[in-house]
Coordinates of C-alpha atoms and ligand atoms in Angstrom, one line a residue:
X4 CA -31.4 11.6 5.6
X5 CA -31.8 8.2 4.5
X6 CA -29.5 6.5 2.8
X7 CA -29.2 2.6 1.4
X8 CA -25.2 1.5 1.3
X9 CA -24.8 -1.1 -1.3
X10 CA -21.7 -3.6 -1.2
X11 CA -20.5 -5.2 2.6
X12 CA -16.8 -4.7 2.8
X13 CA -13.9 -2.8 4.7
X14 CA -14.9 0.1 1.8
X15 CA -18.8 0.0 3.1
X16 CA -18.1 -0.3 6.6
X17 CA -15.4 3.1 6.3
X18 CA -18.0 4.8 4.2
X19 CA -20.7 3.8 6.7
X20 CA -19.1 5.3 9.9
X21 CA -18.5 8.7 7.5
X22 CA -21.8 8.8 6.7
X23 CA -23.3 8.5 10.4
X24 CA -20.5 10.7 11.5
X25 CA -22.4 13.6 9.5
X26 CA -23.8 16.5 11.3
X27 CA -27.2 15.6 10.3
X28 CA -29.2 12.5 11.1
X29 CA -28.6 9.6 9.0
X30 CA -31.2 6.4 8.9
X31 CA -28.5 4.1 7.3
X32 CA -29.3 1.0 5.3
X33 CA -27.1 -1.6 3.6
X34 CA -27.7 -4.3 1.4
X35 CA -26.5 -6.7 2.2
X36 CA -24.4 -5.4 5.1
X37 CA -22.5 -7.1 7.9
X38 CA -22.8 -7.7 11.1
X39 CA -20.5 -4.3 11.8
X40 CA -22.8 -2.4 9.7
X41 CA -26.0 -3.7 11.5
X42 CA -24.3 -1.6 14.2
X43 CA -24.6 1.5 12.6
X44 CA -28.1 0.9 10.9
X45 CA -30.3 -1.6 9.4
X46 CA -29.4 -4.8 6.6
X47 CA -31.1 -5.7 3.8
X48 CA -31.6 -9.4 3.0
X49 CA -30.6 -8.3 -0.3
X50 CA -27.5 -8.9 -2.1
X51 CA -25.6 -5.7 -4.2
X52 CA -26.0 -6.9 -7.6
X53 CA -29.5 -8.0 -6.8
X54 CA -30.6 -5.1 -9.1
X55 CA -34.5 -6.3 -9.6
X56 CA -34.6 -6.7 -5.4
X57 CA -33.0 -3.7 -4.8
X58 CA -35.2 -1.4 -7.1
X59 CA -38.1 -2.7 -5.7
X60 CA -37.0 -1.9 -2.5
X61 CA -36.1 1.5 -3.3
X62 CA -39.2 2.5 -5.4
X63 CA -41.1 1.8 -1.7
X64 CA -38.2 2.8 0.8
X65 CA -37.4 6.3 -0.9
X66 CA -34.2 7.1 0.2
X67 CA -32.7 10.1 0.1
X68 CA -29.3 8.6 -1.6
X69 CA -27.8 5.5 -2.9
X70 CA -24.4 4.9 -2.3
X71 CA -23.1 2.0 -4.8
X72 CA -20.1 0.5 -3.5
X73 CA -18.7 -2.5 -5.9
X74 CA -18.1 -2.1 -9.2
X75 CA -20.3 -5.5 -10.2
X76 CA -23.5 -3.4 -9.3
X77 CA -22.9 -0.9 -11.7
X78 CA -21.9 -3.0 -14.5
X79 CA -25.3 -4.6 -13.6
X80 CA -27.0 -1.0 -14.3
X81 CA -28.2 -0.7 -10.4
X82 CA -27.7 3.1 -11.1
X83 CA -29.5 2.9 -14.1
X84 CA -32.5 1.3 -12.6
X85 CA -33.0 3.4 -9.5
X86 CA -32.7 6.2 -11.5
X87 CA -35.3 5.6 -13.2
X88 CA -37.0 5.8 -10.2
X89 CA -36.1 9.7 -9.4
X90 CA -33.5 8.7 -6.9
X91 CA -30.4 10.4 -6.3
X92 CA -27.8 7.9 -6.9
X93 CA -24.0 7.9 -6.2
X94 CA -22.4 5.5 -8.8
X95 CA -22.3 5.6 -12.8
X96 CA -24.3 4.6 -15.2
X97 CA -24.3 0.9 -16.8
X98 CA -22.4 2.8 -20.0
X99 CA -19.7 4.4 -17.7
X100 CA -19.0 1.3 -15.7
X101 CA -17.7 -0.2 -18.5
X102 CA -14.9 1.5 -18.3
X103 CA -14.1 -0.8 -15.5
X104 CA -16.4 -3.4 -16.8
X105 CA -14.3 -4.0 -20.3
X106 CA -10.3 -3.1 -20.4
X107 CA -11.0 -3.2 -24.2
X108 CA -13.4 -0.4 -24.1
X109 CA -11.3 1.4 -21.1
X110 CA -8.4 0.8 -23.6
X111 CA -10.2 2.5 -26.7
X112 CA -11.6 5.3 -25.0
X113 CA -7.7 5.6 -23.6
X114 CA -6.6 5.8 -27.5
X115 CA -9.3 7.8 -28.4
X116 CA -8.9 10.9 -26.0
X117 CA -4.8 11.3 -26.1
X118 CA -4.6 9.2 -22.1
X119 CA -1.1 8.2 -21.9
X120 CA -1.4 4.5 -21.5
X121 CA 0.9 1.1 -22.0
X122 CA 0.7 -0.1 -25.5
X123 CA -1.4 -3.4 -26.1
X124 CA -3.0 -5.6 -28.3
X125 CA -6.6 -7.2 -28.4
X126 CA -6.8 -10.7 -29.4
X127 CA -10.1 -13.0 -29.6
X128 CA -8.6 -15.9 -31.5
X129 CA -5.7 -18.1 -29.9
X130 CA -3.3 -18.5 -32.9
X131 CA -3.6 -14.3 -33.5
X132 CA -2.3 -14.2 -30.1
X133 CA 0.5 -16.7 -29.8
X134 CA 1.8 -15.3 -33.3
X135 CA 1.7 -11.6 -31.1
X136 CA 3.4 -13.6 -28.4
X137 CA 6.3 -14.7 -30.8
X138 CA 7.0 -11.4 -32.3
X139 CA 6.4 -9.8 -28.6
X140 CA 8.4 -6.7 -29.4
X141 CA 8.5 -5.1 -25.8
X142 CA 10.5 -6.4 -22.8
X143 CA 8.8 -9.2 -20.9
X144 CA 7.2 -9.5 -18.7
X145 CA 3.7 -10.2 -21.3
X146 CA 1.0 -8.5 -19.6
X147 CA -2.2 -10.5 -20.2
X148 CA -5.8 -8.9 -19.1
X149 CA -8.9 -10.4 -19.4
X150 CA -11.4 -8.2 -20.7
X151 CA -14.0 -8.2 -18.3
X152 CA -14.7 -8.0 -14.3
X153 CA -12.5 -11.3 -12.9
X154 CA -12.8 -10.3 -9.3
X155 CA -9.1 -8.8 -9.4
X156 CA -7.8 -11.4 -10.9
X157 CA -7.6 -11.3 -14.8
X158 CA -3.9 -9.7 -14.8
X159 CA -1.2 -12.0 -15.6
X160 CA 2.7 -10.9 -15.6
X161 CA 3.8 -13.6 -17.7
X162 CA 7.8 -13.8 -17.7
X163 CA 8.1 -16.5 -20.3
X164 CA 7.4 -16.9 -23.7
X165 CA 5.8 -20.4 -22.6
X166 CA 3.9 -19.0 -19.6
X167 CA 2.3 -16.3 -22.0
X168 CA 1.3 -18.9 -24.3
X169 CA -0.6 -20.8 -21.7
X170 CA -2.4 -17.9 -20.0
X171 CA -3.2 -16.8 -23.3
X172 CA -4.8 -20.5 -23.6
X173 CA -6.6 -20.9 -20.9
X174 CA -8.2 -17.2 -20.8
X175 CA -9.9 -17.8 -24.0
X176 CA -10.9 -21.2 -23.3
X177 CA -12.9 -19.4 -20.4
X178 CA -11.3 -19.3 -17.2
X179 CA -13.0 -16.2 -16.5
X180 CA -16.2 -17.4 -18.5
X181 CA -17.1 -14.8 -20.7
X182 CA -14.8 -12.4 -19.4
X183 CA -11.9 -13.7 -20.2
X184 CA -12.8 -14.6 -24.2
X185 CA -11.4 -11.6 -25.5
X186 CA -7.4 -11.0 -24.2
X187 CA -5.5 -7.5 -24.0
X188 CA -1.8 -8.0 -24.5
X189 CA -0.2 -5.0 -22.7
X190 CA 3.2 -3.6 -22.8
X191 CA 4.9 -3.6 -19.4
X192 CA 5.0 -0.6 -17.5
X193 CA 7.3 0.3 -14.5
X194 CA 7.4 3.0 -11.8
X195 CA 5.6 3.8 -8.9
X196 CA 2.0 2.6 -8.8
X197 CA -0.5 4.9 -6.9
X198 CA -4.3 5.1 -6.8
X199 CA -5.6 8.3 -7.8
X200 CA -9.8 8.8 -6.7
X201 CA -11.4 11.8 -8.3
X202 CA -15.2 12.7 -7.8
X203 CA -17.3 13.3 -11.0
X204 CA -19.6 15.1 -12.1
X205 CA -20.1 14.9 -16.1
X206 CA -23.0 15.8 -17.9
X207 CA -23.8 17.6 -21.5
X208 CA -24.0 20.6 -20.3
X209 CA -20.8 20.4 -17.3
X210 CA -17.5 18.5 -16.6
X211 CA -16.8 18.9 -12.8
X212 CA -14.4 17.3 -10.5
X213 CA -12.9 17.3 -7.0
X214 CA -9.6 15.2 -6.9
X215 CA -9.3 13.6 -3.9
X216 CA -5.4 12.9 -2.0
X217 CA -3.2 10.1 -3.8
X218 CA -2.7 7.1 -2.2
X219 CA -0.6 4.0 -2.5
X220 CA -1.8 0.2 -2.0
X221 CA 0.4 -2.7 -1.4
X222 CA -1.6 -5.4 -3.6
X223 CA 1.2 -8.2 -3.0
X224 CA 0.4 -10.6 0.2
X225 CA 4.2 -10.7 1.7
X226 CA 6.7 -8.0 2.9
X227 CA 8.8 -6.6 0.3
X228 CA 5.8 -6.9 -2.5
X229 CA 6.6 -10.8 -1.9
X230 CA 4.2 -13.5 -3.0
X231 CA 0.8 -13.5 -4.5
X232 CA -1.4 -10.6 -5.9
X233 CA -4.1 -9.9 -3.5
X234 CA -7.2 -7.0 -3.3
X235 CA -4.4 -4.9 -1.4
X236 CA -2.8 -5.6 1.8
X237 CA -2.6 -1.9 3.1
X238 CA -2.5 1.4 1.7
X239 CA -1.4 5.3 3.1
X240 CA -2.1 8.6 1.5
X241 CA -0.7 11.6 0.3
X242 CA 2.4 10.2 -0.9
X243 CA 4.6 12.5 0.7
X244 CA 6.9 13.0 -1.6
X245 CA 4.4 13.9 -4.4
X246 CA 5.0 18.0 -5.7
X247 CA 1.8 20.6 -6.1
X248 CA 3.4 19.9 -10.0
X249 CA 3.3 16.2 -10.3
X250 CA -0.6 16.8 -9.3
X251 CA -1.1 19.7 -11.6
X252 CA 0.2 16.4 -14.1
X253 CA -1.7 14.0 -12.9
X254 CA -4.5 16.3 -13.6
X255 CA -3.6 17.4 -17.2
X256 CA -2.4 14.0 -18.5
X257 CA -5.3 11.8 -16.8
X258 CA -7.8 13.8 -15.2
X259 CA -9.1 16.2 -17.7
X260 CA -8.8 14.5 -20.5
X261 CA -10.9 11.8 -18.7
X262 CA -13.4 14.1 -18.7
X263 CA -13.3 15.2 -22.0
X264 CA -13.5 12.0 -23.2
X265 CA -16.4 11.4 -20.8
X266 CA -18.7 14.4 -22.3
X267 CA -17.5 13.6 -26.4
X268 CA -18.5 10.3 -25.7
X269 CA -22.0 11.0 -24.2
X270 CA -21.3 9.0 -21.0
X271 CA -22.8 10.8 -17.8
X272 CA -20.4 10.6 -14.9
X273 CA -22.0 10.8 -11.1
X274 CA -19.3 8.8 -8.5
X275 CA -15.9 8.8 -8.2
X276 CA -13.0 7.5 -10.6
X277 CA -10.3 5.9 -9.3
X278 CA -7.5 6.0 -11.8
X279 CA -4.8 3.1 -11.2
X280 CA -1.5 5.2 -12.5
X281 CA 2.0 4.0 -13.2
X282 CA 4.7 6.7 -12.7
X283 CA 6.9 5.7 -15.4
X284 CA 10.3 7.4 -16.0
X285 CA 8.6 9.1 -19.3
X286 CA 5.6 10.4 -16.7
X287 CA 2.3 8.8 -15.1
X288 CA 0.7 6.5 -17.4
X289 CA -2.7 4.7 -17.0
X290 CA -3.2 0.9 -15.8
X291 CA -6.6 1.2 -15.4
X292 CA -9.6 3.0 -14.4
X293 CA -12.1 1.8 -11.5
X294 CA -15.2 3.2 -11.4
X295 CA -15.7 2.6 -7.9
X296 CA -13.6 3.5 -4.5
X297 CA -10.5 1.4 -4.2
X298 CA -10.8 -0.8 -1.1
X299 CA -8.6 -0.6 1.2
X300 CA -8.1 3.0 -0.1
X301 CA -11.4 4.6 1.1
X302 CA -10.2 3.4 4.4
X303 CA -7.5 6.3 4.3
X304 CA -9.3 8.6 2.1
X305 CA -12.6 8.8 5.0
X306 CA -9.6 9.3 7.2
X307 CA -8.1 12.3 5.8
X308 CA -12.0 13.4 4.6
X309 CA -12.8 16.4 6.9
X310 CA -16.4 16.8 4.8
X311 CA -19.5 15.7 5.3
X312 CA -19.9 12.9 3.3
X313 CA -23.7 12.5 2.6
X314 CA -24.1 16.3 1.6
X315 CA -20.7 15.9 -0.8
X316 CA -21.9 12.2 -2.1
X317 CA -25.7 14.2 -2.5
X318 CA -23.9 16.5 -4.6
X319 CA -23.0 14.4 -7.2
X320 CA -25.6 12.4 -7.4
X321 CA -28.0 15.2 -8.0
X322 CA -25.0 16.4 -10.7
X323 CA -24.5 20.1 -8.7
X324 CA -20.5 19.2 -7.8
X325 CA -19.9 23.0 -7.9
X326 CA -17.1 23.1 -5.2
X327 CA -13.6 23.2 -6.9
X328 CA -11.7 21.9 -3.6
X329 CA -12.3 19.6 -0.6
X330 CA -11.3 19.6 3.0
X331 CA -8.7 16.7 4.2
X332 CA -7.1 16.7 7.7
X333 CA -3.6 17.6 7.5
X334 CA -1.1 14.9 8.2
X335 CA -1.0 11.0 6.6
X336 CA -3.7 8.2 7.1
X337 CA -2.8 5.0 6.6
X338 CA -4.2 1.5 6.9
X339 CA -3.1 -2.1 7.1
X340 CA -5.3 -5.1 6.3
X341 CA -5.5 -7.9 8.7
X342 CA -5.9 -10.9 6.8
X343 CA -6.9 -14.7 7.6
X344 CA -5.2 -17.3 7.3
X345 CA -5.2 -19.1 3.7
X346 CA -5.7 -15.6 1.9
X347 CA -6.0 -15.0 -0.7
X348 CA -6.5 -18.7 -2.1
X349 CA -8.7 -20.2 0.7
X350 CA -9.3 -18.1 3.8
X351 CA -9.8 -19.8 6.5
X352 CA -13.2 -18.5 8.1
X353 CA -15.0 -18.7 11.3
X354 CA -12.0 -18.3 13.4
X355 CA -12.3 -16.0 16.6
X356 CA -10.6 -12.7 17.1
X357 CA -9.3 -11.3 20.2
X358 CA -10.4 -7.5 19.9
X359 CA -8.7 -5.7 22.4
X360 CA -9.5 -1.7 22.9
X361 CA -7.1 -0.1 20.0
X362 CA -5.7 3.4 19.7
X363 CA -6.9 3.5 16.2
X364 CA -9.6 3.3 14.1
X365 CA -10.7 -0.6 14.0
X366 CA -12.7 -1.5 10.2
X367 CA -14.5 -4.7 9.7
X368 CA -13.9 -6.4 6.3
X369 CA -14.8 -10.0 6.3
X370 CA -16.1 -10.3 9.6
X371 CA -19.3 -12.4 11.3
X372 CA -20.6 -11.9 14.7
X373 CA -21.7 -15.0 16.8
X374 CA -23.0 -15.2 20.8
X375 CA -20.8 -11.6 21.1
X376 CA -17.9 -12.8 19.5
X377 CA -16.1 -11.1 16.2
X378 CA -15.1 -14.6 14.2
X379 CA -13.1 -14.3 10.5
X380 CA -15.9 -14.4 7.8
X381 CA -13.7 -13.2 4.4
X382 CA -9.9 -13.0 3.3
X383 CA -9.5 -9.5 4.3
X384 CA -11.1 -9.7 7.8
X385 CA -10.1 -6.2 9.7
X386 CA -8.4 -3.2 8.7
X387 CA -6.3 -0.9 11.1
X388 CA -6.8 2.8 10.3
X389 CA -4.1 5.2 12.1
X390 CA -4.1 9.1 11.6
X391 CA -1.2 10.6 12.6
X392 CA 1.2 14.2 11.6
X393 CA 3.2 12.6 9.3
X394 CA 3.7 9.1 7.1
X395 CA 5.9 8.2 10.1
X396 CA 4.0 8.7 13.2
X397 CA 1.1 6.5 11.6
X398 CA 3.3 3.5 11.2
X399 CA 4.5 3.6 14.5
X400 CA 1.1 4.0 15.5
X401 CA -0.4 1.7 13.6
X402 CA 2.5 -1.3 14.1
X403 CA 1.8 -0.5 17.8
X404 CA -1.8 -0.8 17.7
X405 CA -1.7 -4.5 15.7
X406 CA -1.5 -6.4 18.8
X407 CA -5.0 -5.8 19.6
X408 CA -6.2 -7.5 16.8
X409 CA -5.3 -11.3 16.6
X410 CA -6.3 -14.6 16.1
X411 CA -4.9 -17.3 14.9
X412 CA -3.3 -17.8 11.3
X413 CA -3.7 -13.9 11.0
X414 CA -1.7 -12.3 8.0
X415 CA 0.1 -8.7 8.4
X416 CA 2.1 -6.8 6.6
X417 CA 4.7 -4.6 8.5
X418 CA 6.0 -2.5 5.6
X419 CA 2.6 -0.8 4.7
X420 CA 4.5 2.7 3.8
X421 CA 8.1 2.0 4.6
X422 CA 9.2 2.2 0.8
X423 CA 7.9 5.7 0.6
X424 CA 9.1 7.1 3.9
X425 CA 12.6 5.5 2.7
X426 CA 12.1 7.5 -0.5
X427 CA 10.8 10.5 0.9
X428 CA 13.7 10.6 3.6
X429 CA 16.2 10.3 1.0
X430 CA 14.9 13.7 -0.1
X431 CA 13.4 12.0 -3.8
X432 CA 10.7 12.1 -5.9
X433 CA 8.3 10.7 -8.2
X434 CA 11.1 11.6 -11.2
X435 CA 13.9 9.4 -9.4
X436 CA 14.0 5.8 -9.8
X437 CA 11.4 3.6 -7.7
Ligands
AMP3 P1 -5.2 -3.7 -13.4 O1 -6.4 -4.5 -12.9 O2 -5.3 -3.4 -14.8 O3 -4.9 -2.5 -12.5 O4 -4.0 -4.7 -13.1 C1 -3.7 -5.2 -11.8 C2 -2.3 -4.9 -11.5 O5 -1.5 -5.4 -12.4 C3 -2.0 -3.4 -11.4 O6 -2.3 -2.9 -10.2 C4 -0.5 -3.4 -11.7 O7 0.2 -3.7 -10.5 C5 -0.3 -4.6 -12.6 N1 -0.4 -4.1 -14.0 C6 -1.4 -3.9 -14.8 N2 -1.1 -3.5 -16.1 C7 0.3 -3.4 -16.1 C8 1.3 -3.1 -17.0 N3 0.9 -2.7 -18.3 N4 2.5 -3.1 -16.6 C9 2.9 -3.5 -15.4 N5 2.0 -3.9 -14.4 C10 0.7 -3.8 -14.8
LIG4 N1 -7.1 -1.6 -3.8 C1 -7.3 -1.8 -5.1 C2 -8.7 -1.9 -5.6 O1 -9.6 -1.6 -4.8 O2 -8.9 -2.3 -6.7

């Protein structure tokens, strides 16, 4: 089968070694790839939201299946485009992305189909928003979005009447260009975060899905969800202490309606949703929807996979999802991100990396190869993948595996996980307090 891989991350390279580790023959190409995907297959010189390039490409190429990576592609209408062409796609359509593409319209649809989510306000004009900000009649923190795509990171947590105020300011002066010129003013929400990924298959005539294990990321840079907000610093999955029940909720509260929403709306559905969800004391509640795989979640999620990936990712692009479950591995996968330093601000980059033989699955993020040598190329440079029986076992095996990966400056967390194991040992679950 031949398949194009668009996007160059830790995401694309996990999804790359899943797709070659099919039982059939895979002719793999990326666009634009990294030097650890040129291992497993051929780059483009073409970059992923290059959507003219990458059409033309494809309308000679013929692959069997696009696999979209990023989200910025799809708001682009890649998908779209290709096709057009009669090619089998997996990623949504320009219309669906924008439910990742615009909080405002993720936020609407949200209202519109009964999806339990924080309350908010939409503002456009600066002195409508500072008078909301006045009469803020939730607790505080202000939760400030910017409406569009602001490479993770148009989400402010404003803890002051003052620092609203000035957020507020300089997102609709344009610090995220266009993307920031209309403001959501949320409600805050607390609980447990966790990333829920669900395959889609929506069409006029069908709503299918296969929900995929939940997984947790750790998106702040220090231990103890210390510091700055970054793409995700590690992540494990299942949760271990989530019930068949809370699932069956997750899928009744979020899930279906999702797709409801999806086929009254007219918006086809051929890729996965991954639903950002807050487990609040009054239930799960959604932040956000992605319209993409989360990265560093796929990491786990290829982990725990025990599918083969290009027949399942065929399926829903060619909208035939007919199987109701999926195969995972039994135990707990879970990933830490090894990350330069500087990160997230200003990653240092072309530092080299002693990469010694690990006991666990080694992913290249932001990484550059040069006379034989692995050199930091990104802020998230490597990720750490250990599969082990329980949540346990793949901490110890993953803490004891980080030696083998190091270079100077390098940023780890060691607590990928540990807040769940504490919870799960103390025999709680998702209803107790977080
Ligand atoms: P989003 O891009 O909407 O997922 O927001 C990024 C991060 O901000 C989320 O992963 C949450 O940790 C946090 N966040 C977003 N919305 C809220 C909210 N209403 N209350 C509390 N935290 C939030
Ligand atoms: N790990 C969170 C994300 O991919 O957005």
């Amino acid at each position: 089968m031949k398949i194009l891989l668009v996007g160059s991350g830790g995401r694309e390279h996990a999804l790359g070694l899943k797709l070659k580790a099919s039982a059939l023959p895979v002719d793999l190409f990326a666009a634009p790839g990294s030097d650890a995907l040129a291992e497993l297959g051929t780059c483009l010189p073409l970059g992923s939201e290059d959507v003219e390039g990458l059409t033309r490409w494809c309308a000679q190429a013929r692959p069997d299946l696009v696999v979209i990576g990023p989200e910025a592609p799809l708001v682009a209408g890649l998908a779209d485009a290709l096709r057009d062409l009669g090619i089998a796609v997996f990623g949504h359509d320009q219309a669906t992305a924008r439910l990742e593409g615009s909080k405002a319209f993720a936020k609407a649809f949200m209202g519109r189909h009964g999806i339990p989510c924080a309350a908010s306000r939409q503002v456009q004009d600066l002195a409508e928003g500072e008078a909301i900000i006045r009469a803020w009649p939730h607790p505080y923190p202000v939760v400030l979005k910017a409406d569009g795509l602001a490479a993770g990171k148009g989400v402010v947590l404003a803890q002051t009447e003052a620092e609203a105020m000035e957020t507020l300011r300089t997102f609709l002066d344009g610090r995220f260009g266009d993307a920031s010129k209309t403001v959501l003013l949320e409600e805050p929400l607390t609980g447990m975060e966790l990333s829920l990924h669900v395959l889609v298959d929506v069409d006029a005539d069908h709503a299918r899905c296969v929900v995929l294990p939940p997984c947790q990321d750790h998106k702040r840079l220090g231990e103890g969800d210390q510091g700055p907000n970054t793409g995700g610093m590690g992540a494990f999955g299942p949760i271990p202490f989530l019930r068949p029940e809370d699932l069956d909720r997750l899928r009744q509260d979020l899930v279906e309606p999702t797709l409801r929403g999806c086929q009254a709306d007219g918006l086809r559905a051929r890729g996965v949703f991954f639903l950002g969800v807050m487990w609040t004391p009054r239930g799960p509640k959604l932040l956000e929807y992605n319209v993409r795989f989360g990265d560093p979640e796929t990491q786990v999620l290829m982990e725990l996979l025990d599918e083969d990936l290009p027949g399942l990712l065929k399926e829903v692009a060619e909208g035939r999802l007919e199987r109701q479950d999926l195969t995972f591995k039994p135990g707990c996968a879970l990933t830490v991100v090894l990350a330069a330093e500087g990160y997230p601000e200003t990653p240092v980059k072309g530092v080299p990396i002693t990469l010694g033989p690990a006991a666990v699955r080694v992913i290249h993020a932001g990484t550059r190869k040069e006379e034989g040598r692995w050199l930091t190329h990104g802020g998230r440079v490597l990720n750490l993948v250990a599969h082990a029986p329980d949540l346990d076992q793949a901490r110890r095996t993953l803490l004891e595996a980080l030696p083998q990966a190091d270079w100077p400056g390098r940023q780890v967390r060691h607590d990928i996980g540990l807040r769940a194991l504490r919870h799960a040992e103390a025999h709680r679950t998702v209803a107790d307090a977080w």
